[in-house]
XYZ file of C-alpha atoms in Angstrom:
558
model
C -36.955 -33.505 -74.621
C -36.367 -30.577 -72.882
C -37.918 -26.900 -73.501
C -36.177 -23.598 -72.731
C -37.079 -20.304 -73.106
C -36.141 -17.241 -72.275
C -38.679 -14.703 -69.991
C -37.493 -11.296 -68.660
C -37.774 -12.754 -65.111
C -37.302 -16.034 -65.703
C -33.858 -17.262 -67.941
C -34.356 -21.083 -67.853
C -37.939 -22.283 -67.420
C -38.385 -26.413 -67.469
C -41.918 -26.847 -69.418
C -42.242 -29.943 -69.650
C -39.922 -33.404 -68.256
C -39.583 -36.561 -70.094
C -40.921 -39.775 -69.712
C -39.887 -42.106 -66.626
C -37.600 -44.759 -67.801
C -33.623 -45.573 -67.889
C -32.818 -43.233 -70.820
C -30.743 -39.944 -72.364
C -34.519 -38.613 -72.019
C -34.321 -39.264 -68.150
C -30.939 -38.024 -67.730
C -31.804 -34.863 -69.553
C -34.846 -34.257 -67.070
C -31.990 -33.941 -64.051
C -29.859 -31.545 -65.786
C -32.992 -29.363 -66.287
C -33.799 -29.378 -62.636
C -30.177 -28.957 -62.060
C -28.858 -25.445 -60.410
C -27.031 -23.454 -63.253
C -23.624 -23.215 -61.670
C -23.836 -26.904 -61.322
C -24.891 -28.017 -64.747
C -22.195 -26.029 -65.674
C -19.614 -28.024 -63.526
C -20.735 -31.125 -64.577
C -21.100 -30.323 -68.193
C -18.849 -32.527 -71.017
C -15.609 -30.727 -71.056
C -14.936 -28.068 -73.940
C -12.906 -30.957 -75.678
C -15.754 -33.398 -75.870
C -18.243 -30.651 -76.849
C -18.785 -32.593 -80.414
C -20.420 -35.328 -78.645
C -22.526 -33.287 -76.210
C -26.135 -33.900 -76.464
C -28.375 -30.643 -77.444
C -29.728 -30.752 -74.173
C -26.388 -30.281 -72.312
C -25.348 -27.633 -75.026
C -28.096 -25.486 -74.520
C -27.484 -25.907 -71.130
C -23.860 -24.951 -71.051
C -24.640 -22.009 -73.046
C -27.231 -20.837 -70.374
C -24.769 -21.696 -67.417
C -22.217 -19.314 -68.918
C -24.802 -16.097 -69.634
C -28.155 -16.891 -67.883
C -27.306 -15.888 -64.317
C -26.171 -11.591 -65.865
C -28.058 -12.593 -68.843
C -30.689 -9.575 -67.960
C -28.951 -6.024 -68.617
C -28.518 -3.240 -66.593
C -30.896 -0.159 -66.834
C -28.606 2.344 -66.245
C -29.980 3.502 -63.086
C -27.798 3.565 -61.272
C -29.527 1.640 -58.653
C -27.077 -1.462 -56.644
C -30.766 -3.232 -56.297
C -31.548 -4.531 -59.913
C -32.440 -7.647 -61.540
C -28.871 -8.445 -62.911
C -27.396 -7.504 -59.564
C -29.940 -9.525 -57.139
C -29.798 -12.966 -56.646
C -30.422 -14.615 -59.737
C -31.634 -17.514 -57.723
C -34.537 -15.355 -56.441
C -35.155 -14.376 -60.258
C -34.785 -17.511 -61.678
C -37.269 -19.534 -59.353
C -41.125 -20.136 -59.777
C -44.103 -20.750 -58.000
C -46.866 -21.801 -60.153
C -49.794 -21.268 -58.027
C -49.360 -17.728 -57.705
C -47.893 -16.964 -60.971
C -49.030 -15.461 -63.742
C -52.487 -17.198 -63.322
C -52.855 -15.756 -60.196
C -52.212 -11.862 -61.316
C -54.310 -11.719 -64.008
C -56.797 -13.158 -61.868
C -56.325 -10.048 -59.054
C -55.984 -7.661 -62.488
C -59.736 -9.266 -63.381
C -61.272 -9.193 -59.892
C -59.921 -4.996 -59.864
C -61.618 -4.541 -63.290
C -65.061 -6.552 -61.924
C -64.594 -4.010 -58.958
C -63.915 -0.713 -60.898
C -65.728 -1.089 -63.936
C -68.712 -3.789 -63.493
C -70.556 -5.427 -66.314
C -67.567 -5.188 -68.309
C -67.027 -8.738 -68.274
C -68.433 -12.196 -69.145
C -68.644 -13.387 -65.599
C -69.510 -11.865 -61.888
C -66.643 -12.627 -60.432
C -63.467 -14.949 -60.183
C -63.249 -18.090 -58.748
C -59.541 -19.194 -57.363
C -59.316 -22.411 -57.660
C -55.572 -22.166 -58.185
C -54.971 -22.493 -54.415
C -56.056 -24.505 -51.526
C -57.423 -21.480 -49.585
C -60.691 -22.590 -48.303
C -62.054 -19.903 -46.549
C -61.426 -17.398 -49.112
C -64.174 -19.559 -51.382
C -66.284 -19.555 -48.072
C -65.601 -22.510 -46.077
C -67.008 -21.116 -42.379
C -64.284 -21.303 -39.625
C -64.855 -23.969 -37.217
C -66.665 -21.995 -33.798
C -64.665 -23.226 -31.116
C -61.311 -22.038 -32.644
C -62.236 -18.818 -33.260
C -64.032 -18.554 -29.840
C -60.962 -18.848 -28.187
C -59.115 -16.912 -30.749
C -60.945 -14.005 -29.662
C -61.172 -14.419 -26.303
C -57.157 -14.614 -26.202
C -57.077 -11.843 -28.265
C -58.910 -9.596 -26.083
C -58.440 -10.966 -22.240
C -60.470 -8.706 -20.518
C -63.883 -10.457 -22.329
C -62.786 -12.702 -19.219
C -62.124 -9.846 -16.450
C -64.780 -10.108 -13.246
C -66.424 -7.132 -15.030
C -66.959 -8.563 -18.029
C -67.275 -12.175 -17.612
C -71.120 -12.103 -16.774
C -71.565 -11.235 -20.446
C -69.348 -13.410 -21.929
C -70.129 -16.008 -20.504
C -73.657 -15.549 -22.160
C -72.174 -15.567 -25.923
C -69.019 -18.043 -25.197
C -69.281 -21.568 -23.488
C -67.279 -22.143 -20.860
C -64.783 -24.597 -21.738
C -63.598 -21.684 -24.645
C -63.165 -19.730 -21.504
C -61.174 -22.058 -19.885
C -59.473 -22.538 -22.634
C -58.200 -19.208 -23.492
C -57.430 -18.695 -19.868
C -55.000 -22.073 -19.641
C -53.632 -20.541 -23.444
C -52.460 -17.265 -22.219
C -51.009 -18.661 -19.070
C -48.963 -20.934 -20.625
C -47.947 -17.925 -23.248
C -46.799 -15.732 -20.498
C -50.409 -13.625 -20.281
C -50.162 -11.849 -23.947
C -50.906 -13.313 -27.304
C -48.612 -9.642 -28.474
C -45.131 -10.771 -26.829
C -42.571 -13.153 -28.379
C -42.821 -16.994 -27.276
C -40.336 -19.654 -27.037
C -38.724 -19.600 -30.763
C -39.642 -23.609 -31.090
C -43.018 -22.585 -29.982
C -45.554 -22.178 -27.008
C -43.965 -25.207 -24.340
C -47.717 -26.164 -23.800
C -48.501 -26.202 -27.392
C -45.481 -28.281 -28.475
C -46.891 -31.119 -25.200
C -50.386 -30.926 -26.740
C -49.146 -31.940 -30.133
C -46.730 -34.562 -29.278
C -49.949 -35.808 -27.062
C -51.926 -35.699 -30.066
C -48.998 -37.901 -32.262
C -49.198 -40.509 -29.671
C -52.573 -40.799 -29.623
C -52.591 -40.691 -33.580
C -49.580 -43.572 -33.974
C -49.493 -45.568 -30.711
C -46.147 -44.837 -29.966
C -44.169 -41.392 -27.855
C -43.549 -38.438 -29.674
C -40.977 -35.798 -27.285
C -41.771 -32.288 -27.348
C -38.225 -31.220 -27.633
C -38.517 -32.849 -31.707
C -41.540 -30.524 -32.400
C -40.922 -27.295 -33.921
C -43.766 -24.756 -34.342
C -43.952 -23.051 -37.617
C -45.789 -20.101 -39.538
C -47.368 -23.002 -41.674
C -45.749 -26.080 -42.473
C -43.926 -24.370 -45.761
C -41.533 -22.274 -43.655
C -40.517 -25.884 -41.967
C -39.956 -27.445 -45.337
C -37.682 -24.308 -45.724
C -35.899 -24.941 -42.739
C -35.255 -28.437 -43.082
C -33.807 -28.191 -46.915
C -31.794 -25.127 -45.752
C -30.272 -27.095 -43.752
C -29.792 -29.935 -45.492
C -28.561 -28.481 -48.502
C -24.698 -27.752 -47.826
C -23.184 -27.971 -51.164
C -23.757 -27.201 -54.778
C -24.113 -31.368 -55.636
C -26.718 -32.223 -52.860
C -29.765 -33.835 -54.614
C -33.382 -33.808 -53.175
C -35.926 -36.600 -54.462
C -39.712 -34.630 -55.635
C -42.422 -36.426 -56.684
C -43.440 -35.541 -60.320
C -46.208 -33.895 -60.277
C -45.287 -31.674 -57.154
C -45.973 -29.236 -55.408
C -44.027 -25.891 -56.249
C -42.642 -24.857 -53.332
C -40.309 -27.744 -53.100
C -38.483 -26.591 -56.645
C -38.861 -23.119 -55.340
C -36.887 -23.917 -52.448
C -34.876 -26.059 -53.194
C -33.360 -23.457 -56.730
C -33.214 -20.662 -53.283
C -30.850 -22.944 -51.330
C -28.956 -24.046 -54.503
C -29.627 -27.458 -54.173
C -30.934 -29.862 -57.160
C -34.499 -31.248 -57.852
C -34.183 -35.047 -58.511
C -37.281 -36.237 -60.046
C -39.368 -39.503 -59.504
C -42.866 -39.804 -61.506
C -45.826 -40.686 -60.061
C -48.144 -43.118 -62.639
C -51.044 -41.865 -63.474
C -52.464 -45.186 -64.779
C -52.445 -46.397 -61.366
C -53.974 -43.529 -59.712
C -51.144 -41.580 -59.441
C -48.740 -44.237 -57.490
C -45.613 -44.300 -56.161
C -43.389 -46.973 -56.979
C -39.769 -48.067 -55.360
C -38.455 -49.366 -58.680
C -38.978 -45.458 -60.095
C -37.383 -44.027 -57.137
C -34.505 -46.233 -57.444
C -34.163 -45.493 -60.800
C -34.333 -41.868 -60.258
C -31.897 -42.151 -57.467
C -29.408 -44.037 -59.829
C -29.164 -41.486 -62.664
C -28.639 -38.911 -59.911
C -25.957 -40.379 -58.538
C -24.162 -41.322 -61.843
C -24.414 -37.458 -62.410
C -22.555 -36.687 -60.002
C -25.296 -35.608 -56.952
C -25.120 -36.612 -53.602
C -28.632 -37.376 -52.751
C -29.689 -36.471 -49.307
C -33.630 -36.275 -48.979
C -36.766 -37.996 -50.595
C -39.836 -35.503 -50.295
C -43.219 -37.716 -50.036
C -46.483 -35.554 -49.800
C -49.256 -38.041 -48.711
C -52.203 -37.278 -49.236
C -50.680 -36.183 -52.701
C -50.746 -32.446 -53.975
C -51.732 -31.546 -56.765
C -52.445 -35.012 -57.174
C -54.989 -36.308 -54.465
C -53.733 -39.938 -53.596
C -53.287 -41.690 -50.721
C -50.285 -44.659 -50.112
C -51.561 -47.797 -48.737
C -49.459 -48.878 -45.930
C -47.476 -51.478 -47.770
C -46.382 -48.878 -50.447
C -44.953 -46.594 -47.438
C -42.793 -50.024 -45.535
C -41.540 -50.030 -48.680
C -40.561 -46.366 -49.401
C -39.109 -46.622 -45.741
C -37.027 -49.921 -46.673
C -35.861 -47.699 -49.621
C -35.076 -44.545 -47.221
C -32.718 -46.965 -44.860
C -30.918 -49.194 -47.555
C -29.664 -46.148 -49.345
C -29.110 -43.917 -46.430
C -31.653 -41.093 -47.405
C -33.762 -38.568 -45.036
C -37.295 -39.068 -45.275
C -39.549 -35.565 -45.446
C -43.017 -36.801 -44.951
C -45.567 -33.948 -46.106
C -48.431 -34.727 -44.336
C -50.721 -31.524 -44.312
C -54.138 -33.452 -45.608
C -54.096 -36.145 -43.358
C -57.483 -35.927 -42.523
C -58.622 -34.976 -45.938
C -59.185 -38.539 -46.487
C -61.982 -39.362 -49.178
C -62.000 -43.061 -48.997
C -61.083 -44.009 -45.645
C -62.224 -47.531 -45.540
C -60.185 -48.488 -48.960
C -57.334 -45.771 -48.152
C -56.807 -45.124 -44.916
C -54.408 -42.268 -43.246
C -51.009 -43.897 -41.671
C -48.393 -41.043 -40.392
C -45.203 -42.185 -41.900
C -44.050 -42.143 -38.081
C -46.348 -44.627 -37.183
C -45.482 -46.804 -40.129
C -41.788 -46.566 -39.349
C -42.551 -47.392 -35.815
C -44.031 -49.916 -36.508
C -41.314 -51.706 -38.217
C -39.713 -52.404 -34.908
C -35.939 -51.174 -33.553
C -33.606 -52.243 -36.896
C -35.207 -49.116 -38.431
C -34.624 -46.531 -35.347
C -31.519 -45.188 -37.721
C -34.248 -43.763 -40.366
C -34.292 -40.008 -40.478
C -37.840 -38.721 -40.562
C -38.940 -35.184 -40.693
C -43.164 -34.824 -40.636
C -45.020 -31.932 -41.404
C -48.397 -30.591 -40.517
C -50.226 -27.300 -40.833
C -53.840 -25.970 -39.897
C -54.222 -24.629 -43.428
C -55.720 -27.851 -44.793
C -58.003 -30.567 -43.489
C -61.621 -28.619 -42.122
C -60.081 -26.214 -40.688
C -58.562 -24.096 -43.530
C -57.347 -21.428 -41.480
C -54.863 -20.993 -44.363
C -54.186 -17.131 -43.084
C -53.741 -17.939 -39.418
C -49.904 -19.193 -40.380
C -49.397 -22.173 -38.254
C -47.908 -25.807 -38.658
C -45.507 -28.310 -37.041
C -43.051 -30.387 -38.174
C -41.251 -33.371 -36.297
C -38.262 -35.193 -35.863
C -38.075 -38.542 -35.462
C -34.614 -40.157 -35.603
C -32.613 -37.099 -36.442
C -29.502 -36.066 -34.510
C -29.836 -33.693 -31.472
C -27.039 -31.242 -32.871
C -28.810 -31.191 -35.948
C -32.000 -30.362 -34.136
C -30.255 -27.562 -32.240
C -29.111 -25.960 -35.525
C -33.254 -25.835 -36.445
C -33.677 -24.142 -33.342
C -31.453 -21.885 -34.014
C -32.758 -20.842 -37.388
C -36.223 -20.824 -35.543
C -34.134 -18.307 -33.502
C -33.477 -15.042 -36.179
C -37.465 -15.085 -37.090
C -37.562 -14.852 -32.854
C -41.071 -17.050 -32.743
C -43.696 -18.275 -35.065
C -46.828 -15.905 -35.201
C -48.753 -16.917 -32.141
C -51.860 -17.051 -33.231
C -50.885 -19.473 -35.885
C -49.283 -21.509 -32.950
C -52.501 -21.459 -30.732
C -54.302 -22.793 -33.786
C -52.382 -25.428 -33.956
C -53.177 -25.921 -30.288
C -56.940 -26.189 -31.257
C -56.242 -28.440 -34.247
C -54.824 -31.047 -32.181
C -56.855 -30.976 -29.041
C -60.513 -30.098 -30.182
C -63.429 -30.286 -27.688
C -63.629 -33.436 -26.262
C -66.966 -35.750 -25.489
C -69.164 -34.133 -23.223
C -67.832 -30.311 -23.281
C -70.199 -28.214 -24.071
C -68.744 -27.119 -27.115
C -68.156 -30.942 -28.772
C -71.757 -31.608 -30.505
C -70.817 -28.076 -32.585
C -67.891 -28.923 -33.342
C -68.547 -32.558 -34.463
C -71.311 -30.840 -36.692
C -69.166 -27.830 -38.704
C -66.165 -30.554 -38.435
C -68.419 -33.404 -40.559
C -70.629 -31.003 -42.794
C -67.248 -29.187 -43.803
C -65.711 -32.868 -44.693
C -68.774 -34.969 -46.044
C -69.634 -31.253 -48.716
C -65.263 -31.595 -49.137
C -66.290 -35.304 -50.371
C -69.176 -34.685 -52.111
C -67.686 -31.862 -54.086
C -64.449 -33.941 -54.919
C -66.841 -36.421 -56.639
C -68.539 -34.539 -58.535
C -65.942 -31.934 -60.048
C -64.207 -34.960 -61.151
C -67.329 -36.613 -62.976
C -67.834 -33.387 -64.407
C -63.880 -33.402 -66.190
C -64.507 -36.699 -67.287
C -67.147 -36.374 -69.067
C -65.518 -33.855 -71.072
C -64.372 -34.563 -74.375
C -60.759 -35.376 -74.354
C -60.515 -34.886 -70.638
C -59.544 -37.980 -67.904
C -59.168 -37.031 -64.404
C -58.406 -39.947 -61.285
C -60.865 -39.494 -58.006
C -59.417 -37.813 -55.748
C -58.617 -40.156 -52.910
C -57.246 -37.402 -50.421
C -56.071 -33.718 -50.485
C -58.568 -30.859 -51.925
C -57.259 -30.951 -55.717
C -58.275 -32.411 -59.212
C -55.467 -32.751 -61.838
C -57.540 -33.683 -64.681
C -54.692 -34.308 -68.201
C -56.420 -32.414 -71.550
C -55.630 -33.844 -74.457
C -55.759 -30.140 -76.968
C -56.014 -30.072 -80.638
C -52.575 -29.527 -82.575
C -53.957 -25.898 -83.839
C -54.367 -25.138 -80.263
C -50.586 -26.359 -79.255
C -48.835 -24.460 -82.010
C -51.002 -21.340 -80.879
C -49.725 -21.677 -77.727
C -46.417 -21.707 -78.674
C -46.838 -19.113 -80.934
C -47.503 -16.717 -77.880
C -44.227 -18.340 -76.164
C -46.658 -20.419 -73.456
C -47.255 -24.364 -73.027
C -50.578 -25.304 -74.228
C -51.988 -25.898 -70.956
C -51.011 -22.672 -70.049
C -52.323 -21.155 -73.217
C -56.163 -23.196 -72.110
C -55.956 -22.479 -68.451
C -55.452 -18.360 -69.568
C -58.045 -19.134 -71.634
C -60.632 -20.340 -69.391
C -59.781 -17.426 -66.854
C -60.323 -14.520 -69.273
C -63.653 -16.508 -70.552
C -64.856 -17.578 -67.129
C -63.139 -16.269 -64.520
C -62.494 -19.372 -62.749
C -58.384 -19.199 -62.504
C -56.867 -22.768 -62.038
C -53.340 -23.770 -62.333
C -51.548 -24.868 -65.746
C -49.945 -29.074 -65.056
C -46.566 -27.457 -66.598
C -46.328 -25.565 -63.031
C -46.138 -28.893 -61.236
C -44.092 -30.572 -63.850
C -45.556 -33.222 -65.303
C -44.556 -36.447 -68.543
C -43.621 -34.755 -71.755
C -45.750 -34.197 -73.865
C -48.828 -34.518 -71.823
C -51.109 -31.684 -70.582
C -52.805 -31.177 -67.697
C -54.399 -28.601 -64.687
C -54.941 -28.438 -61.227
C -58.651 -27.365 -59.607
C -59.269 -27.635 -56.004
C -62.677 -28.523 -55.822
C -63.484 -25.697 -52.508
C -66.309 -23.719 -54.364
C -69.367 -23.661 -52.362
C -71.679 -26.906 -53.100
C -74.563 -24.462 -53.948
C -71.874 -23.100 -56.754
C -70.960 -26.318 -58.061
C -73.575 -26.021 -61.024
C -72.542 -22.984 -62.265
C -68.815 -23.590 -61.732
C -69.069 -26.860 -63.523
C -71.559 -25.660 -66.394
C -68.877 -22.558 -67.059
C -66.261 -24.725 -67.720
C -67.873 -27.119 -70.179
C -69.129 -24.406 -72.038
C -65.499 -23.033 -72.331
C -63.934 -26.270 -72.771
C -66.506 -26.890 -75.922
C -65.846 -23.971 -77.636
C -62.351 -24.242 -77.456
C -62.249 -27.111 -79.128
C -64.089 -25.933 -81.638
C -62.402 -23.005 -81.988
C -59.310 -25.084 -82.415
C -60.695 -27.675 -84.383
């Protein structure tokens, strides 16, 4: 079953996908995540409309008016929403959606008009932003930060002083850093990013995997999203490719994908087994995409999951690789919480690199691309803008043409590119910075674990509420099963029920979280997403505000 309806900025919305399996149901689910133009192209032909299924109908009625379905104003104006890009219009991105501005319309009210709420404040737990929810920075990075920031800290004037608030090897460090950038963190670096940086990284790869990584296949981004962008721009060269996302997923791979006119091919993820991944679903989601006429080019794979928290075992990923070479598809291995790892000696962290390494020379025709960022993990310098991604196995005039998109944005914000630098070569034994780090670097992950644990005892033992541990990542995606008054609300107001509870819970709480209909998710089956980043000394107040919410809105719906 698929659900459309119509919103001023938004002509086709998918609400909800069917079950897995080899069915209409199934088949329906790709010409939902199909671009218009292109369900319109492969629609039944005018003369078989009789035996089109209500599904295709509705969506050869929308191909036909939905991309100048919004009228003109009469402005005037050649910028308007039926002139843009209806791409740009017709896309979504859940986590900072409509949750997230009435959240920012709530925080202005707390700010202009206090006490005229039922809360103190708002808690965004809608996106993994640590230090916005007061995770501390790690000292060494920003120590060096600043000290590259403002280089004469470290003229023969100043140094005396500084070197009585910094330790030395931050010194050192900043003064190797803006060597190797040319002296200035404000001019424009190599467009693949810093030469020293991009050694450091493949340096900390090798030492990660065992095996070389070249720093001519690392590209430094603002973040690893922009390099997700990259890659599917460039992989996306006609209306027909198809790009494999894991159901639930992560938004900006729909987002980006609908932007470069390409077509979401869905696998599901099982929740009964903790969320897994299994070949036999991607091969039949590859199947049905193919027999509708896609050429599918890319499998996405985020490991740890998001907004799903699990981890593959190593077995699992020799087989998605196995998969990857028998049917000639490019392997994008999202990889940003590899060391948010919660159960390390069940579920350890393997790079997808290392795993395909592994697996000897008859596999050295795999395309992988492998993404990283310093937004996630302990650091959570979500606002710094850095990340990496690398390619392993991919053509050399393929990696030229991601230079030169790297090229027209000139360089990736610097900054973002010496954190980076600092995520993959911390102090080191013996330095006189290492026992601080180790500290901030363990407190920040053991509280991460601690706080995983508990947020997800505390949705299970609400009443018609299951949630899996999280085994990795920094999110909860708890499923709600909501009483039928409560549904047909909901869709009274035009919204999916677990949009209508998660709008719900912000106005009564202030805690803003993100609806399971923005990640996709099995029809007719409800769920959020929480990261679980509050502060620990929080947790008791988060938690008790959302049972007492959750309780009387089942009542309420009873």
């Amino acid at each position: 079953m698929i659900l459309l309806r119509a919103k001023r900025c938004s002509p086709l919305r998918l609400a909800s996908l069917p079950p897995s399996g080899p069915s209409a149901a199934s088949a329906a689910a790709l010409s939902s995540l199909a671009r218009p133009s292109l369900r319109a192209s492969l629609a039944p032909h005018a003369s078989h409309a009789s035996h089109a299924s209500p599904a295709i109908g509705a969506i050869r009625a929308f191909a036909t008016t939905g991309r100048h379905a919004v009228p003109s104003n009469g402005s005037g104006k050649v910028m308007r929403l039926d002139t843009i890009n209806q791409d740009v219009v017709q896309f979504e991105y859940a986590v900072r959606g409509e949750q997230a501005i009435r959240a920012e319309q709530l925080r202005k009210q707390l700010a202009d008009k206090p006490g005229t709420l039922p809360f103190q404040s708002i808690v965004s737990c809608n996106i993994g932003n640590p230090q916005q929810l007061k995770q501390q920075p790690i000292t060494f990075y920003r120590q060096v930060s600043a000290l590259v920031e403002y280089p004469d800290l470290m003229s023969e004037k100043n140094l005396p002083v500084t070197s009585a608030i910094f330790p030395v090897d931050a010194i050192q460090r900043a003064k190797e850093l803006l060597k190797a950038m040319g002296g200035s963190s404000g001019a424009y670096s190599h467009s693949q990013g810093i030469p020293l940086v991009r050694e450091r990284v493949a340096q900390f790869i090798e030492a990660r995997d065992g095996y070389p990584a070249d720093p001519d296949s690392i590209f430094l981004t603002a973040g690893a999203s922009p390099g997700v962008q990259t890659v599917l721009q460039t992989i996306i060269s006609h209306a027909k490719v198809g790009i494999m996302i894991p159901i639930p997923q992560y938004p900006l791979y729909t987002a980006s994908i609908a932007l470069f006119q390409g077509n979401a091919v869905p696998y599901y993820l099982d929740e009964s087994k903790d969320w897994g991944m299994s070949v036999a679903e991607l091969s039949r989601s590859l199947h049905e995409a193919r027999e509708f006429g896609l050429e599918v080019r890319a499998l996405c794979v985020i490991n740890p999951g998001n907004p799903t928290g699990q981890c593959l075992n190593i077995e699992n990923m020799r087989e998605i690789i196995e998969f990857c070479k028998r049917e000639r598809i490019v392997l994008l291995a999202d990889e940003v919480y590899q060391t948010n790892i919660y159960k390390p000696a069940e579920l350890p962290f393997h790079s997808f690199k290392k795993v395909l390494k592994s697996m000897g020379p008859a596999y050295d025709d795999v395309e992988l691309i492998s993404f990283h960022s310093v937004s996630k993990g302990t650091i959570g310098e979500c606002g710094r803008r850095g990340g990496y991604f690398e390619c392993t196995g991919v053509d050399d005039q393929v990696k030229d043409m991601f230079y030169k998109i790297a090229s027209v944005s000139l360089c990736p914000p610097v900054q973002g590119q010496l954190m980076v630098e600092h995520m993959v070569n911390p102090p080191k034994p013996g330095s006189p910075s290492y026992e601080l780090y180790v500290q901030e670097n363990k407190g920040i992950y053991e509280s991460l674990k601690r706080r995983a644990e508990r947020l997800a005892a505390a949705f299970n033992a609400l009443e018609g509420v299951t949630c899996n541990e999280a085994q990795g990542a920094m999110y909860l995606f708890p499923r709600i099963r909501l009483p039928e008054k409560a549904i047909q609300a909901a869709l009274a107001e035009g919204k999916q029920p677990d949009e209508f509870y998660c709008m719900a819970l912000l106005n009564a709480t202030g805690v803003c979280v993100v609806a399971g209909s923005g990640f996709r998710q099995q029809e007719n089956t409800y769920h959020f997403r929480s990261t679980f980043l509050p502060p620990e000394e929080q947790m008791d107040q988060f938690i008790g505000s959302i049972k007492s919410f959750h309780e009387g809105f089942l009542q309420k719906y009873a």
